[in-house]
């Protein structure tokens, strides 16, 4: 039905938009008005007649949804446009507002795509990229204004025409980004087929001022710097921001999609079964039940499951198992992460270094034991040789000296 609404809206704008009364509006436009009226009634019901909160709390919750903001903007623009087109002095303005309003209603169609698993997260990506664009426009606006004012002051020494200054300070530098550079105007060496004057009286009357030829070299340098910063630095900054946003959302696309699908199902679960414009029948029925027949409303708890006894115990057991599985999966992910791998490698490296230091200590102790054993062996050999000879004869070889003692004495020298 929403597609039919957009088709009807487009038909009215393109083929059946009659002049103000008494010549118009046409019958198809009245059908369009009634259709929008049913949409307004549904938005009022959704805002103030659902839930147990106060109307202020309901409106605060309602306005937090981005798509509800689209609905409010679309309805407000439609009211302004349809009211303005009824008068001859504001007919064209009303038509312009309705054309913009059609774009808002068409963008509202993207809300249906949220149910799709692949396209749904892309809407989140687009929304975040729009925020990135606003940050980019801030930097671009500052740089564009700085260049535009300097360029205008260098090219034209005197020009009091505000409209012309505004176009040349903001609009012309913006077109430079897309390669539309008026070389004949910027470069004084080129022939500029425009009638100009240096008479201040004629310039104040609206005549085109002539270009200043004194600092044209500085204009060319500023143009080169402006294009370098804008087309290379700022554009690549925007691309990097888009890439980061896409990667961040795409990594959790399944979670985003599940939340989107849940919110969409909850929203349509609380709506009447009929779609606009036939939804007015449900509204009339609701009005008769609540206002005329005084039937109290029943509190609806969407997707709330009441369990008791064994069913509740089974649910708690299932939740505990799922919790353990989730924690186990998180531990595996944490262990497989780069930081965890580096930590484990660092611990292993510390262990290896500790073992190497212990091995060096063992080698030092083993070497000292070998020296002691060699000294003991030489001493025993000397004793045996001494005892084997006559007690009256003295052993010509002196007793062995410990290697540790030798090394100590040599170090003292």
CSV table of C-alpha atoms in Angstrom, one decimal:
chain,number,residue,atom,x,y,z
A,1,UNK,CA,0.0,0.0,0.0
A,2,UNK,CA,2.9,2.4,0.7
A,3,UNK,CA,4.0,1.9,-2.9
A,4,UNK,CA,0.5,2.9,-4.1
A,5,UNK,CA,0.8,6.0,-1.9
A,6,UNK,CA,4.0,7.0,-3.5
A,7,UNK,CA,2.6,6.4,-7.0
A,8,UNK,CA,-0.4,8.5,-6.2
A,9,UNK,CA,1.8,11.3,-4.8
A,10,UNK,CA,4.0,11.2,-7.9
A,11,UNK,CA,1.0,11.3,-10.1
A,12,UNK,CA,-0.4,14.4,-8.4
A,13,UNK,CA,2.9,16.2,-8.6
A,14,UNK,CA,3.7,15.4,-12.2
A,15,UNK,CA,0.3,15.2,-13.9
A,16,UNK,CA,-2.6,16.5,-11.8
A,17,UNK,CA,-1.4,19.4,-9.7
A,18,UNK,CA,-4.1,22.0,-10.5
A,19,UNK,CA,-3.9,25.7,-9.7
A,20,UNK,CA,-5.3,27.1,-6.5
A,21,UNK,CA,-9.0,27.2,-5.8
A,22,UNK,CA,-11.5,27.5,-7.4
A,23,UNK,CA,-9.7,25.7,-10.3
A,24,UNK,CA,-8.1,23.1,-8.0
A,25,UNK,CA,-7.2,20.9,-6.3
A,26,UNK,CA,-8.1,17.8,-8.3
A,27,UNK,CA,-10.0,14.8,-7.0
A,28,UNK,CA,-6.8,12.7,-6.9
A,29,UNK,CA,-5.2,15.4,-4.7
A,30,UNK,CA,-8.1,15.1,-2.3
A,31,UNK,CA,-7.5,11.4,-2.1
A,32,UNK,CA,-3.9,12.1,-1.3
A,33,UNK,CA,-4.9,14.4,1.5
A,34,UNK,CA,-7.2,11.8,3.0
A,35,UNK,CA,-4.4,9.2,2.7
A,36,UNK,CA,-2.0,11.4,4.6
A,37,UNK,CA,-4.7,12.1,7.2
A,38,UNK,CA,-5.0,8.4,8.0
A,39,UNK,CA,-1.2,8.3,8.3
A,40,UNK,CA,-1.4,11.2,10.8
A,41,UNK,CA,-4.1,9.4,12.8
A,42,UNK,CA,-1.9,6.3,13.0
A,43,UNK,CA,1.1,8.3,14.2
A,44,UNK,CA,-1.0,9.9,16.9
A,45,UNK,CA,-2.3,6.5,18.0
A,46,UNK,CA,1.3,5.2,18.0
A,47,UNK,CA,2.6,8.1,20.0
A,48,UNK,CA,-0.1,8.7,22.7
A,49,UNK,CA,-2.2,5.6,23.0
A,50,UNK,CA,0.2,2.7,23.3
A,51,UNK,CA,1.8,1.6,26.6
A,52,UNK,CA,1.3,2.6,30.2
A,53,UNK,CA,3.6,5.6,30.3
A,54,UNK,CA,2.6,9.2,30.5
A,55,UNK,CA,2.1,11.1,27.2
A,56,UNK,CA,5.3,13.0,27.7
A,57,UNK,CA,7.3,9.8,28.2
A,58,UNK,CA,5.6,8.2,25.2
A,59,UNK,CA,6.5,11.2,23.0
A,60,UNK,CA,10.1,11.1,24.2
A,61,UNK,CA,10.3,7.4,23.3
A,62,UNK,CA,8.6,8.1,20.0
A,63,UNK,CA,10.9,10.9,19.0
A,64,UNK,CA,14.0,8.8,19.7
A,65,UNK,CA,13.3,6.6,16.7
A,66,UNK,CA,15.0,7.9,13.5
A,67,UNK,CA,12.1,6.8,11.3
A,68,UNK,CA,9.5,8.5,13.5
A,69,UNK,CA,11.5,11.7,12.9
A,70,UNK,CA,11.2,11.1,9.2
A,71,UNK,CA,7.4,10.7,9.7
A,72,UNK,CA,7.2,14.0,11.6
A,73,UNK,CA,9.2,15.9,9.0
A,74,UNK,CA,7.2,14.4,6.1
A,75,UNK,CA,3.9,15.3,7.8
A,76,UNK,CA,5.0,18.8,8.7
A,77,UNK,CA,6.2,19.5,5.2
A,78,UNK,CA,3.0,18.1,3.7
A,79,UNK,CA,0.9,20.4,5.9
A,80,UNK,CA,3.0,23.4,4.9
A,81,UNK,CA,2.9,22.5,1.3
A,82,UNK,CA,-0.8,21.7,1.0
A,83,UNK,CA,-1.7,24.9,2.9
A,84,UNK,CA,0.6,27.1,0.8
A,85,UNK,CA,-0.7,25.7,-2.5
A,86,UNK,CA,-4.2,26.9,-1.7
A,87,UNK,CA,-3.2,30.5,-2.2
A,88,UNK,CA,-2.1,32.1,-5.4
A,89,UNK,CA,0.7,34.1,-3.8
A,90,UNK,CA,2.3,31.0,-2.3
A,91,UNK,CA,1.3,28.4,-4.9
A,92,UNK,CA,4.8,27.9,-6.3
A,93,UNK,CA,6.3,27.7,-2.8
A,94,UNK,CA,3.7,25.0,-1.8
A,95,UNK,CA,4.6,23.0,-4.9
A,96,UNK,CA,8.3,23.2,-4.1
A,97,UNK,CA,7.7,22.0,-0.5
A,98,UNK,CA,5.6,19.1,-1.7
A,99,UNK,CA,8.3,18.1,-4.1
A,100,UNK,CA,10.8,18.0,-1.2
A,101,UNK,CA,8.2,16.2,0.9
A,102,UNK,CA,7.9,13.4,-1.7
A,103,UNK,CA,11.6,12.8,-1.3
A,104,UNK,CA,11.2,12.4,2.5
A,105,UNK,CA,8.3,10.0,2.0
A,106,UNK,CA,10.3,8.0,-0.5
A,107,UNK,CA,13.3,7.7,1.9
A,108,UNK,CA,10.9,6.4,4.5
A,109,UNK,CA,10.6,3.3,2.3
A,110,UNK,CA,14.1,2.2,3.4
A,111,UNK,CA,12.6,1.2,6.7
A,112,UNK,CA,11.2,-1.9,5.1
A,113,UNK,CA,14.7,-3.0,4.1
A,114,UNK,CA,15.6,-3.4,7.8
A,115,UNK,CA,14.1,-6.9,7.8
A,116,UNK,CA,16.7,-8.1,5.2
A,117,UNK,CA,19.7,-9.7,6.7
A,118,UNK,CA,22.2,-8.3,4.2
A,119,UNK,CA,20.6,-4.9,3.4
A,120,UNK,CA,19.5,-4.1,7.0
A,121,UNK,CA,23.0,-3.4,8.4
A,122,UNK,CA,23.7,-1.3,5.4
A,123,UNK,CA,21.1,1.2,6.6
A,124,UNK,CA,23.1,1.5,9.8
A,125,UNK,CA,26.2,2.0,7.8
A,126,UNK,CA,24.6,4.8,5.8
A,127,UNK,CA,23.3,6.5,8.9
A,128,UNK,CA,26.8,6.5,10.5
A,129,UNK,CA,28.4,7.7,7.3
A,130,UNK,CA,26.0,10.7,7.2
A,131,UNK,CA,27.4,11.6,10.6
A,132,UNK,CA,30.9,11.3,9.2
A,133,UNK,CA,29.9,13.6,6.3
A,134,UNK,CA,28.9,16.3,8.8
A,135,UNK,CA,32.3,16.2,10.4
A,136,UNK,CA,33.9,16.4,6.9
A,137,UNK,CA,31.7,19.3,5.9
A,138,UNK,CA,32.9,21.2,9.0
A,139,UNK,CA,36.6,20.9,7.9
A,140,UNK,CA,35.6,21.6,4.3
A,141,UNK,CA,33.6,24.6,5.2
A,142,UNK,CA,36.4,26.2,7.1
A,143,UNK,CA,38.9,25.6,4.4
A,144,UNK,CA,36.5,26.6,1.6
A,145,UNK,CA,35.6,29.9,3.4
A,146,UNK,CA,39.3,30.7,4.0
A,147,UNK,CA,40.2,30.2,0.3
A,148,UNK,CA,37.0,31.8,-1.1
A,149,UNK,CA,37.4,35.0,0.8
A,150,UNK,CA,41.1,35.3,0.0
A,151,UNK,CA,40.5,34.5,-3.7
A,152,UNK,CA,37.7,37.0,-4.1
A,153,UNK,CA,39.7,39.7,-2.4
A,154,UNK,CA,42.7,39.1,-4.7
A,155,UNK,CA,40.7,39.0,-7.9
A,156,UNK,CA,38.3,41.9,-7.3
A,157,UNK,CA,39.5,44.9,-5.3
A,158,UNK,CA,36.0,46.4,-5.0
A,159,UNK,CA,32.7,44.6,-5.4
A,160,UNK,CA,29.8,45.6,-3.0
A,161,UNK,CA,27.3,43.2,-4.6
A,162,UNK,CA,26.4,40.8,-1.8
A,163,UNK,CA,24.8,38.1,-4.1
A,164,UNK,CA,27.8,38.1,-6.4
A,165,UNK,CA,30.2,37.9,-3.4
A,166,UNK,CA,28.3,35.0,-1.9
A,167,UNK,CA,28.4,33.0,-5.1
A,168,UNK,CA,32.1,33.6,-5.6
A,169,UNK,CA,33.2,33.0,-2.0
A,170,UNK,CA,31.2,29.8,-1.4
A,171,UNK,CA,29.6,28.4,-4.5
A,172,UNK,CA,32.6,28.8,-6.9
A,173,UNK,CA,35.2,27.2,-4.6
A,174,UNK,CA,32.7,24.3,-4.1
A,175,UNK,CA,32.6,23.8,-7.8
A,176,UNK,CA,36.4,23.8,-7.9
A,177,UNK,CA,36.3,20.5,-6.1
A,178,UNK,CA,34.5,18.8,-9.0
A,179,UNK,CA,36.9,20.4,-11.6
A,180,UNK,CA,34.8,23.3,-12.7
A,181,UNK,CA,37.5,26.0,-12.7
A,182,UNK,CA,36.8,29.2,-14.7
A,183,UNK,CA,40.3,29.6,-16.1
A,184,UNK,CA,39.4,32.8,-18.0
A,185,UNK,CA,38.3,34.5,-14.8
A,186,UNK,CA,41.1,33.3,-12.6
A,187,UNK,CA,44.0,33.7,-15.0
A,188,UNK,CA,44.3,37.3,-16.2
A,189,UNK,CA,46.4,36.1,-19.1
A,190,UNK,CA,43.3,34.6,-20.7
A,191,UNK,CA,40.8,36.6,-22.6
A,192,UNK,CA,37.6,37.2,-20.6
A,193,UNK,CA,34.6,37.9,-22.7
A,194,UNK,CA,32.8,39.9,-20.1
A,195,UNK,CA,32.0,43.6,-20.1
A,196,UNK,CA,33.5,45.0,-16.9
A,197,UNK,CA,34.4,48.4,-15.5
A,198,UNK,CA,36.5,50.0,-12.9
A,199,UNK,CA,34.1,52.9,-12.2
A,200,UNK,CA,33.0,52.5,-8.6
A,201,UNK,CA,29.7,54.2,-9.3
A,202,UNK,CA,28.8,51.7,-12.0
A,203,UNK,CA,29.9,48.8,-9.8
A,204,UNK,CA,27.7,50.0,-7.0
A,205,UNK,CA,24.9,50.1,-9.6
A,206,UNK,CA,25.4,46.4,-10.4
A,207,UNK,CA,28.0,46.4,-13.2
A,208,UNK,CA,30.6,43.7,-13.4
A,209,UNK,CA,34.0,44.9,-11.9
A,210,UNK,CA,37.2,44.2,-13.7
A,211,UNK,CA,39.7,41.8,-12.3
A,212,UNK,CA,42.8,42.9,-10.5
A,213,UNK,CA,46.0,42.0,-12.3
A,214,UNK,CA,48.6,42.8,-9.6
A,215,UNK,CA,48.6,39.6,-7.6
A,216,UNK,CA,47.4,37.0,-10.1
A,217,UNK,CA,50.4,34.8,-9.4
A,218,UNK,CA,49.2,34.5,-5.8
A,219,UNK,CA,45.7,33.5,-7.0
A,220,UNK,CA,47.2,30.6,-9.0
A,221,UNK,CA,49.3,29.4,-6.0
A,222,UNK,CA,46.3,29.5,-3.6
A,223,UNK,CA,44.2,27.6,-6.2
A,224,UNK,CA,46.8,24.8,-6.4
A,225,UNK,CA,47.1,24.6,-2.6
A,226,UNK,CA,43.3,24.6,-2.2
A,227,UNK,CA,42.9,21.7,-4.7
A,228,UNK,CA,45.7,19.7,-3.1
A,229,UNK,CA,44.2,20.0,0.4
A,230,UNK,CA,40.6,19.5,-0.7
A,231,UNK,CA,40.9,16.8,-3.4
A,232,UNK,CA,43.7,14.8,-1.8
A,233,UNK,CA,43.8,15.4,1.9
A,234,UNK,CA,40.1,15.9,2.9
A,235,UNK,CA,38.6,13.5,0.4
A,236,UNK,CA,41.0,10.7,1.5
A,237,UNK,CA,40.1,11.6,5.1
A,238,UNK,CA,36.5,11.1,4.3
A,239,UNK,CA,37.2,7.8,2.5
A,240,UNK,CA,39.2,6.6,5.5
A,241,UNK,CA,36.3,7.5,7.9
A,242,UNK,CA,33.8,5.6,5.6
A,243,UNK,CA,36.1,2.6,5.6
A,244,UNK,CA,36.4,2.5,9.3
A,245,UNK,CA,32.7,2.9,9.8
A,246,UNK,CA,31.9,0.1,7.3
A,247,UNK,CA,34.4,-2.2,8.9
A,248,UNK,CA,33.1,-1.5,12.4
A,249,UNK,CA,29.5,-2.1,11.6
A,250,UNK,CA,30.1,-5.0,9.2
A,251,UNK,CA,32.0,-6.9,11.9
A,252,UNK,CA,28.8,-6.9,14.1
A,253,UNK,CA,26.3,-6.9,11.2
A,254,UNK,CA,24.4,-10.0,12.6
A,255,UNK,CA,23.8,-8.2,15.9
A,256,UNK,CA,22.6,-5.0,14.2
A,257,UNK,CA,20.3,-7.0,12.0
A,258,UNK,CA,18.7,-8.9,14.9
A,259,UNK,CA,18.0,-5.7,16.8
A,260,UNK,CA,16.6,-4.1,13.7
A,261,UNK,CA,14.4,-7.1,12.9
A,262,UNK,CA,13.1,-7.3,16.5
A,263,UNK,CA,12.2,-3.5,16.6
A,264,UNK,CA,10.5,-3.8,13.2
A,265,UNK,CA,8.4,-6.8,14.3
A,266,UNK,CA,7.5,-5.2,17.6
A,267,UNK,CA,6.4,-2.0,15.8
A,268,UNK,CA,4.2,-3.8,13.3
A,269,UNK,CA,2.9,-6.2,15.9
A,270,UNK,CA,1.3,-3.3,17.7
A,271,UNK,CA,-0.2,-1.8,14.5
A,272,UNK,CA,-3.7,-2.5,13.3
A,273,UNK,CA,-4.1,-5.2,10.6
A,274,UNK,CA,-5.2,-2.7,7.9
A,275,UNK,CA,-2.8,-0.4,6.1
A,276,UNK,CA,-3.5,3.2,5.2
A,277,UNK,CA,-5.9,4.5,4.0
A,278,UNK,CA,-8.1,1.6,5.2
A,279,UNK,CA,-6.5,1.9,8.6
A,280,UNK,CA,-9.1,4.6,9.4
A,281,UNK,CA,-11.6,1.7,9.9
A,282,UNK,CA,-9.5,0.3,12.7
A,283,UNK,CA,-9.2,3.8,14.2
A,284,UNK,CA,-13.0,4.3,14.1
A,285,UNK,CA,-13.5,0.9,15.7
A,286,UNK,CA,-11.0,1.8,18.4
A,287,UNK,CA,-12.7,5.2,19.0
A,288,UNK,CA,-16.1,3.4,19.4
A,289,UNK,CA,-14.7,0.9,21.9
A,290,UNK,CA,-12.7,3.3,24.0
A,291,UNK,CA,-14.9,6.5,23.9
A,292,UNK,CA,-18.4,5.4,23.2
A,293,UNK,CA,-18.6,1.9,24.7
A,294,UNK,CA,-16.0,2.6,27.4
A,295,UNK,CA,-14.2,-0.7,27.0
A,296,UNK,CA,-11.0,-0.6,29.0
A,297,UNK,CA,-7.8,-1.1,27.1
A,298,UNK,CA,-5.9,-4.3,27.7
A,299,UNK,CA,-2.2,-4.1,28.5
A,300,UNK,CA,-0.3,-5.8,25.8
A,301,UNK,CA,3.1,-7.2,26.6
A,302,UNK,CA,4.9,-7.9,23.3
A,303,UNK,CA,6.8,-11.1,23.1
A,304,UNK,CA,6.7,-11.7,26.9
A,305,UNK,CA,6.6,-15.4,27.8
A,306,UNK,CA,5.1,-16.5,31.1
A,307,UNK,CA,6.5,-19.8,32.3
A,308,UNK,CA,6.0,-21.7,35.6
A,309,UNK,CA,7.2,-24.9,37.2
A,310,UNK,CA,9.2,-27.3,35.0
A,311,UNK,CA,9.1,-25.1,32.0
A,312,UNK,CA,10.7,-22.2,33.9
A,313,UNK,CA,13.4,-24.6,35.2
A,314,UNK,CA,14.1,-25.9,31.8
A,315,UNK,CA,14.4,-22.3,30.5
A,316,UNK,CA,16.8,-21.4,33.3
A,317,UNK,CA,18.9,-24.5,32.6
A,318,UNK,CA,19.0,-23.7,28.9
A,319,UNK,CA,20.1,-20.1,29.7
A,320,UNK,CA,22.9,-21.4,31.9
A,321,UNK,CA,24.1,-23.7,29.2
A,322,UNK,CA,24.0,-20.9,26.6
A,323,UNK,CA,25.9,-18.6,29.0
A,324,UNK,CA,28.6,-21.2,29.5
A,325,UNK,CA,28.9,-21.7,25.7
A,326,UNK,CA,29.1,-18.0,25.2
A,327,UNK,CA,31.8,-17.6,27.8
A,328,UNK,CA,33.7,-20.5,26.3
A,329,UNK,CA,33.5,-19.0,22.8
A,330,UNK,CA,34.6,-15.6,24.2
A,331,UNK,CA,37.6,-17.2,25.9
A,332,UNK,CA,38.6,-18.9,22.6
A,333,UNK,CA,38.3,-15.6,20.8
A,334,UNK,CA,40.4,-13.9,23.4
A,335,UNK,CA,43.1,-16.6,23.2
A,336,UNK,CA,43.2,-16.3,19.5
A,337,UNK,CA,43.5,-12.6,19.5
A,338,UNK,CA,46.8,-10.9,18.6
A,339,UNK,CA,47.4,-9.4,22.0
A,340,UNK,CA,46.8,-12.7,23.7
A,341,UNK,CA,49.2,-14.4,21.3
A,342,UNK,CA,51.9,-11.8,22.0
A,343,UNK,CA,51.3,-12.2,25.7
A,344,UNK,CA,51.8,-16.0,25.5
A,345,UNK,CA,54.9,-15.6,23.3
A,346,UNK,CA,56.3,-13.1,25.9
A,347,UNK,CA,55.7,-15.6,28.7
A,348,UNK,CA,57.4,-18.4,26.7
A,349,UNK,CA,60.3,-16.2,25.9
A,350,UNK,CA,60.7,-15.3,29.6
A,351,UNK,CA,60.7,-19.0,30.5
A,352,UNK,CA,63.3,-19.8,27.9
A,353,UNK,CA,65.5,-16.9,29.2
A,354,UNK,CA,65.2,-18.2,32.7
A,355,UNK,CA,66.1,-21.7,31.7
A,356,UNK,CA,69.2,-20.4,29.8
A,357,UNK,CA,70.4,-18.5,32.9
A,358,UNK,CA,70.0,-21.7,34.9
A,359,UNK,CA,71.9,-23.7,32.3
A,360,UNK,CA,74.8,-21.2,32.5
A,361,UNK,CA,74.8,-21.4,36.2
A,362,UNK,CA,75.0,-25.2,36.0
A,363,UNK,CA,77.9,-25.0,33.5
A,364,UNK,CA,79.8,-22.7,35.9
A,365,UNK,CA,79.3,-25.1,38.8
A,366,UNK,CA,80.3,-28.1,36.7
A,367,UNK,CA,83.5,-26.4,35.6
A,368,UNK,CA,84.4,-25.6,39.2
A,369,UNK,CA,83.8,-29.2,40.2
A,370,UNK,CA,86.0,-30.4,37.3
A,371,UNK,CA,88.8,-28.1,38.5
A,372,UNK,CA,88.5,-29.4,42.1
A,373,UNK,CA,88.5,-33.1,40.9
A,374,UNK,CA,91.6,-32.4,38.7
A,375,UNK,CA,93.4,-30.8,41.7
A,376,UNK,CA,92.4,-33.7,44.0
A,377,UNK,CA,93.7,-36.2,41.4
A,378,UNK,CA,97.1,-34.4,41.1
A,379,UNK,CA,97.4,-34.2,44.8
A,380,UNK,CA,96.8,-37.9,45.3
A,381,UNK,CA,99.3,-38.7,42.5
A,382,UNK,CA,101.9,-36.6,44.3
A,383,UNK,CA,101.2,-38.2,47.6
A,384,UNK,CA,101.5,-41.7,46.1
A,385,UNK,CA,104.8,-40.8,44.4
A,386,UNK,CA,106.2,-39.3,47.6
A,387,UNK,CA,105.3,-42.4,49.7
A,388,UNK,CA,106.7,-44.7,47.0
A,389,UNK,CA,110.1,-43.1,47.4
A,390,UNK,CA,112.5,-43.4,50.3
A,391,UNK,CA,111.6,-41.3,53.3
A,392,UNK,CA,115.1,-39.9,53.2
A,393,UNK,CA,114.7,-38.7,49.6
A,394,UNK,CA,112.7,-35.7,48.8
A,395,UNK,CA,110.4,-35.6,45.8
A,396,UNK,CA,111.9,-33.3,43.3
A,397,UNK,CA,108.5,-32.2,42.0
A,398,UNK,CA,106.5,-29.7,44.1
A,399,UNK,CA,103.0,-30.6,45.3
A,400,UNK,CA,100.2,-29.6,42.9
A,401,UNK,CA,98.5,-26.2,43.2
A,402,UNK,CA,94.8,-25.7,42.9
A,403,UNK,CA,93.7,-24.0,39.6
A,404,UNK,CA,91.5,-21.7,41.5
A,405,UNK,CA,94.5,-20.6,43.6
A,406,UNK,CA,96.5,-20.1,40.4
A,407,UNK,CA,93.8,-18.0,38.8
A,408,UNK,CA,93.4,-16.0,41.9
A,409,UNK,CA,97.2,-15.2,42.1
A,410,UNK,CA,97.4,-14.3,38.5
A,411,UNK,CA,94.5,-12.0,38.8
A,412,UNK,CA,96.1,-10.3,41.8
A,413,UNK,CA,99.2,-9.6,39.6
